[in-house]
XYZ file of C-alpha atoms in Angstrom:
312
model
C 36.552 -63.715 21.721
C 34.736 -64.732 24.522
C 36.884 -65.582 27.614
C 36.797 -68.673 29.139
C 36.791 -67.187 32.913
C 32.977 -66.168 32.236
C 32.341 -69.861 32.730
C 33.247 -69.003 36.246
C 30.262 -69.941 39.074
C 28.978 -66.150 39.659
C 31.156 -64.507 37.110
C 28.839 -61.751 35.109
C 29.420 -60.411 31.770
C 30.213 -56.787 31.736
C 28.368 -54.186 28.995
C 29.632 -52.826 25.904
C 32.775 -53.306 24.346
C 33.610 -55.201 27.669
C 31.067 -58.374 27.121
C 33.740 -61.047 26.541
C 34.869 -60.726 29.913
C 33.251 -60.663 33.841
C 32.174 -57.632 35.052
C 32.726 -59.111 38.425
C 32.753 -62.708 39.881
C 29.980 -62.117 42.654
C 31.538 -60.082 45.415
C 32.584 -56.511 43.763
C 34.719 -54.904 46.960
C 36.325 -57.897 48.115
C 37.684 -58.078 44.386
C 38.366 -54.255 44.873
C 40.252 -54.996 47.750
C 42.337 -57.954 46.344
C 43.538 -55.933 43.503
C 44.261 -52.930 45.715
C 46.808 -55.213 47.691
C 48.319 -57.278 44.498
C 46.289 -60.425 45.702
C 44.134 -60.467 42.294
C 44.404 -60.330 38.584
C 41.764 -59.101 36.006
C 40.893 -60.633 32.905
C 41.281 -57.951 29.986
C 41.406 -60.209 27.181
C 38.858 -58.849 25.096
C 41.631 -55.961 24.661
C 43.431 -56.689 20.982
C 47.130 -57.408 20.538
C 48.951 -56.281 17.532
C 52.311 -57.662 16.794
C 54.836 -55.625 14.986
C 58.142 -57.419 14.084
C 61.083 -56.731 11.627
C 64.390 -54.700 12.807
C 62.894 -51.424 12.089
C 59.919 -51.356 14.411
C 61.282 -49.385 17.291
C 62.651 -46.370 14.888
C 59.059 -46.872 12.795
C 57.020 -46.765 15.364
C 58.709 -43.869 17.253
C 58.211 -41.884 13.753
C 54.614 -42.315 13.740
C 53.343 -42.025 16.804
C 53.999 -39.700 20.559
C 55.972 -41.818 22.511
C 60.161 -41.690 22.055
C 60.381 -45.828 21.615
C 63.512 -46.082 19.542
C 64.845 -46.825 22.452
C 62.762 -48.861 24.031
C 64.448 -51.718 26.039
C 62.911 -55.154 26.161
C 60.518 -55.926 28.760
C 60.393 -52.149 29.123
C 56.204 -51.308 29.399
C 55.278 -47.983 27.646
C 52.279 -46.221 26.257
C 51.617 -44.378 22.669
C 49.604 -42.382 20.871
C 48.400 -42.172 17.288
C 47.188 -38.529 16.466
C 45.669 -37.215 13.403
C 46.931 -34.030 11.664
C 45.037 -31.923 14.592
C 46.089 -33.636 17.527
C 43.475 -35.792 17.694
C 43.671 -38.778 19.604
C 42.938 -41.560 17.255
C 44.311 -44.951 19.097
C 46.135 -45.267 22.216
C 48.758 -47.837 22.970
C 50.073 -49.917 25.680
C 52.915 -51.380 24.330
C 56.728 -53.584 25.144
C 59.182 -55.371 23.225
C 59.676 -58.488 23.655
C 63.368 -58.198 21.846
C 61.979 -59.601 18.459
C 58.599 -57.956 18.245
C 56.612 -55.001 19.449
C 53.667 -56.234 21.414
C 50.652 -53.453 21.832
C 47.313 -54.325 23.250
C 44.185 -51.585 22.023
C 40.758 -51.041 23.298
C 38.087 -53.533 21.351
C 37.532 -53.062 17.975
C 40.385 -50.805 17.171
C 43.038 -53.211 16.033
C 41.846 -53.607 12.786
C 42.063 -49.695 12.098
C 45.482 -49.285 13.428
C 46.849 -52.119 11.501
C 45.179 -50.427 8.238
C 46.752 -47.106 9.370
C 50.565 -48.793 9.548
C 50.254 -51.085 6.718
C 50.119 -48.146 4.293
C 52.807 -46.525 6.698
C 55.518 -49.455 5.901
C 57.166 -47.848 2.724
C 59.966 -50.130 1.819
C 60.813 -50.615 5.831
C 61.637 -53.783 7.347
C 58.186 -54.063 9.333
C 55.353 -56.640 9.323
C 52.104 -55.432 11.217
C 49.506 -58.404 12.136
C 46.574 -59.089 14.986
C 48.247 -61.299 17.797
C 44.902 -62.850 18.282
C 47.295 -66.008 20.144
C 48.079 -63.284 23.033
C 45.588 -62.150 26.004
C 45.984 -59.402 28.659
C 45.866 -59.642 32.270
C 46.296 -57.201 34.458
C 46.795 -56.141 38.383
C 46.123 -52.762 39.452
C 49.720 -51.490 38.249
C 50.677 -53.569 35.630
C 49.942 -55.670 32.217
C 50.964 -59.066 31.260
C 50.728 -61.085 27.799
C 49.898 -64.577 28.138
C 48.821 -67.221 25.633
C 44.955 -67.008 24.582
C 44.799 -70.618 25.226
C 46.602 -70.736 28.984
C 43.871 -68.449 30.196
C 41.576 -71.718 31.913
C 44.619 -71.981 33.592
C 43.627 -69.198 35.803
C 40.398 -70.884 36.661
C 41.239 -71.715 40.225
C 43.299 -68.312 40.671
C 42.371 -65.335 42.592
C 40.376 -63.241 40.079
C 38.945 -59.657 40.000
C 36.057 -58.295 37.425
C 36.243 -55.566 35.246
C 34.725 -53.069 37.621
C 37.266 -53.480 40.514
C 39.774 -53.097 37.856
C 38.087 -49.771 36.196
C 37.456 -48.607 40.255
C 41.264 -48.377 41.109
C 41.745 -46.794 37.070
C 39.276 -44.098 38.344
C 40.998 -43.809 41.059
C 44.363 -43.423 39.927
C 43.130 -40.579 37.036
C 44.126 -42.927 34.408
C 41.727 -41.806 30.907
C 40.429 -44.662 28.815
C 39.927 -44.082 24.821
C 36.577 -43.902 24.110
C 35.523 -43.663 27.448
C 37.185 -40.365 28.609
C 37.939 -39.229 25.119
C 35.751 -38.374 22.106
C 36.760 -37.718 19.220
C 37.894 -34.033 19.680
C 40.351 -35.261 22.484
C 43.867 -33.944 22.509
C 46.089 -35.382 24.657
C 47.126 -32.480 26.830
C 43.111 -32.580 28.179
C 43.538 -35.715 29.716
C 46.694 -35.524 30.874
C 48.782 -38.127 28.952
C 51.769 -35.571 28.271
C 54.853 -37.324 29.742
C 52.748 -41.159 30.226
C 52.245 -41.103 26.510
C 53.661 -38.112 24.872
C 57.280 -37.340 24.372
C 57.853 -33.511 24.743
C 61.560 -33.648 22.965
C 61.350 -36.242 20.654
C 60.824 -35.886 16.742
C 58.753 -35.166 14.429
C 55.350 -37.451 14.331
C 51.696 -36.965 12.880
C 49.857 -34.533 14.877
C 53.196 -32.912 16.960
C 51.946 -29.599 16.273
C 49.185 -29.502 18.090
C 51.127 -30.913 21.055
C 53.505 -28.225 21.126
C 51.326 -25.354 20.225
C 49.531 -25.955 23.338
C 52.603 -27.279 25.521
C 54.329 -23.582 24.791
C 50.727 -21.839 24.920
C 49.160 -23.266 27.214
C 45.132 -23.300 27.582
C 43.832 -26.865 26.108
C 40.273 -26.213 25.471
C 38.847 -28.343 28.053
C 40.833 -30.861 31.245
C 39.965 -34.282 32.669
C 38.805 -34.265 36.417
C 38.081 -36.378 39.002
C 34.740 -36.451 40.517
C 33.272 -37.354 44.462
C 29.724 -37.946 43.611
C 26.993 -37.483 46.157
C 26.847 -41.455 47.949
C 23.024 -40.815 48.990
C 22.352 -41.260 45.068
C 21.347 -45.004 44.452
C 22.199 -44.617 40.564
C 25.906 -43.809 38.697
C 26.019 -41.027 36.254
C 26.214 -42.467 32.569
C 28.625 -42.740 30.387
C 28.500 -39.162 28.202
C 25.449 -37.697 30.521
C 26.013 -33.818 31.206
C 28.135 -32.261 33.541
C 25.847 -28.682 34.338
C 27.689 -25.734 36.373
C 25.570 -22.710 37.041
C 22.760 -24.457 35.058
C 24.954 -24.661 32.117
C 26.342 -27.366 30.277
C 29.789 -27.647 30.541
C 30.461 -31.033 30.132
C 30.427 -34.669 29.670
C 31.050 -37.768 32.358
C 33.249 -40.178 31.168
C 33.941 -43.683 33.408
C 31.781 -43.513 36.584
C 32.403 -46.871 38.983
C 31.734 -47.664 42.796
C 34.714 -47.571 44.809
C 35.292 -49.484 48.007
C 36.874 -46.654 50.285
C 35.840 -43.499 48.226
C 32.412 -44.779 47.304
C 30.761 -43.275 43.876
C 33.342 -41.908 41.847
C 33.471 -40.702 37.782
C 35.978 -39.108 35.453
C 34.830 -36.166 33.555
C 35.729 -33.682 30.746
C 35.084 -30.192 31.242
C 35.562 -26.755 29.699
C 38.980 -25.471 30.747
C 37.042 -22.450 32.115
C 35.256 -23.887 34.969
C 36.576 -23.300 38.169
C 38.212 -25.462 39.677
C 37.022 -25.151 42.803
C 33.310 -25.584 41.536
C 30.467 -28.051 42.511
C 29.493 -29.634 39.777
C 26.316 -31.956 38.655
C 26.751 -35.344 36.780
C 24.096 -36.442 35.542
C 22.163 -34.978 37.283
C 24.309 -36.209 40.708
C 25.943 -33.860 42.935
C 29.646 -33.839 42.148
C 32.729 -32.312 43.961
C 36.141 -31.652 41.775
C 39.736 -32.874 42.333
C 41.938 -31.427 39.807
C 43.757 -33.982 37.792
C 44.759 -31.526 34.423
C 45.065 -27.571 35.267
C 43.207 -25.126 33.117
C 46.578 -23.829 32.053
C 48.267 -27.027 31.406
C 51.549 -26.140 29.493
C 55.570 -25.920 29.839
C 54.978 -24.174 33.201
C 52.429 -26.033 34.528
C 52.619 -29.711 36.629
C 50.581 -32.614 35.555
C 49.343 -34.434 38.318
C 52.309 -36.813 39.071
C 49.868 -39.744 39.238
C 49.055 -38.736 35.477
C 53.501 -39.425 34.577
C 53.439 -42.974 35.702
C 53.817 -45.653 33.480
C 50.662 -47.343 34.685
C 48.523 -48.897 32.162
């Protein structure tokens, strides 16, 4: 659904999946900036809400999916994951209870395949699973919020920041986006969402194994990192252009964005056996590497604390 905050003098429609809301509203760092101090909030509703209500949600939904939610306190923020039998990263989650229903917001276009997913997961439990297409998200740098679709003109006169000041400071903070940073090979130990949106002690849940084969073994196949790119470059590297080490393939570039301190920045996926230490070309953009998941990520190896915040 098309926001209402596009009608916005100067406000620009951002690509893809991202089209029903701004890109930016005309001045790209001094949104940056806002949202880096709490003085700005982003429009996200093209994201899809799913509402999931009846007194066994918390102990249903902590059966099915990564995250230990059964108990969940209301208000309480948390993210999920829904795996396939490999591991797979299927749909991720950014979810709270409201004390009568669950409340989860998806990327576009997913809803619809999640709710199909949990319908046929209901059994003879007290659940009801249905779009909350009344709800939109906003967001500051740090935090979501659920308001009614239809009090969003409210925020007409508000201080507002675009999509790409919001996916800046995500870059920034080494925060993965599905479908973005993932494919569909993704695990969740390669992008470091063990601890954010994985519960290591919890019970069983569709795709565990492959969470704690490679928790106790270590070695995920390939790990998300962080990437400086070469500021004398007038053009980003694209989303899923090669990442080339030693005139090899070895990756793919995920979210790439212009940051207002750090300048040209990206998110990539590479084989766990690059070094770490290794210069790197995005698209064909000189790239240096920050380490965000280790190439031996596993019970005795740290994720990088920014990566175990509840930050969605």
């Amino acid at each position: 659904m098309r926001s209402p905050l596009l009608d916005l003098p100067g406000a620009v429609a951002a690509d893809g999946p991202d089209s029903d809301v701004a890109a930016h509203y005309g001045d790209l760092f001094a949104e940056q900036r806002a949202l880096a101090k709490g003085e700005a909030v982003v429009d996200r509703s093209n994201r899809e809400v799913v509402r999931i209500s009846g007194v066994d949600r918390l102990k249903w939904l902590n059966d099915l999916t990564s995250q230990k939610l059964d108990t969940l306190q209301p208000g309480e923020w948390t993210q999920t994951l829904d795996l396939d039998l490999q591991g797979h990263v299927l749909h991720h989650l950014t979810l709270v209870d409201d004390g009568e229903s669950l409340l989860a917001h998806v990327e576009p276009g997913t809803a619809q395949s999640l709710i199909d997913y949990l319908d046929r997961m209901r059994f003879m439990l007290r659940v009801e699973v249905s779009r909350a297409d009344d709800l939109a998200v906003l967001s500051t740098a740090t935090e979501d919020f659920l308001v009614p679709r239809d009090e969003l003109p409210d925020h007409l006169g508000k201080p507002l920041a675009g999509l790409w000041a919001y996916e800046a400071l995500r870059i920034e903070g080494h925060r993965p986006r599905l479908g973005f940073d993932t494919d569909h090979k993704t695990i969740p130990h390669e992008v470091g969402w063990i601890g954010a949106a994985v519960h290591l002690s919890k019970g069983c849940y569709r795709g565990q194994e492959t969470v704690a084969r490679v928790h106790n073994l270590g070695h995920p196949p390939r790990r998300l990192v962080f990437l400086h790119l070469d500021g004398s470059v007038d053009t980003l590297p694209a989303h899923g252009d090669p990442v080339i080490f030693e005139s090899q393939e070895v990756g793919v570039v995920g979210s790439a964005a212009r940051h207002h301190e750090l300048g040209p920045i990206a998110l990539a996926v590479v084989k766990r056996t690059v070094p770490v230490d290794a210069p790197l070309l995005a698209g064909g953009v000189a790239a240096a590497q920050e380490v965000i998941v280790p190439p031996d990520a596993g019970r005795n190896v740290s994720i990088d604390p920014a990566l175990r915040r509840r930050i969605r």
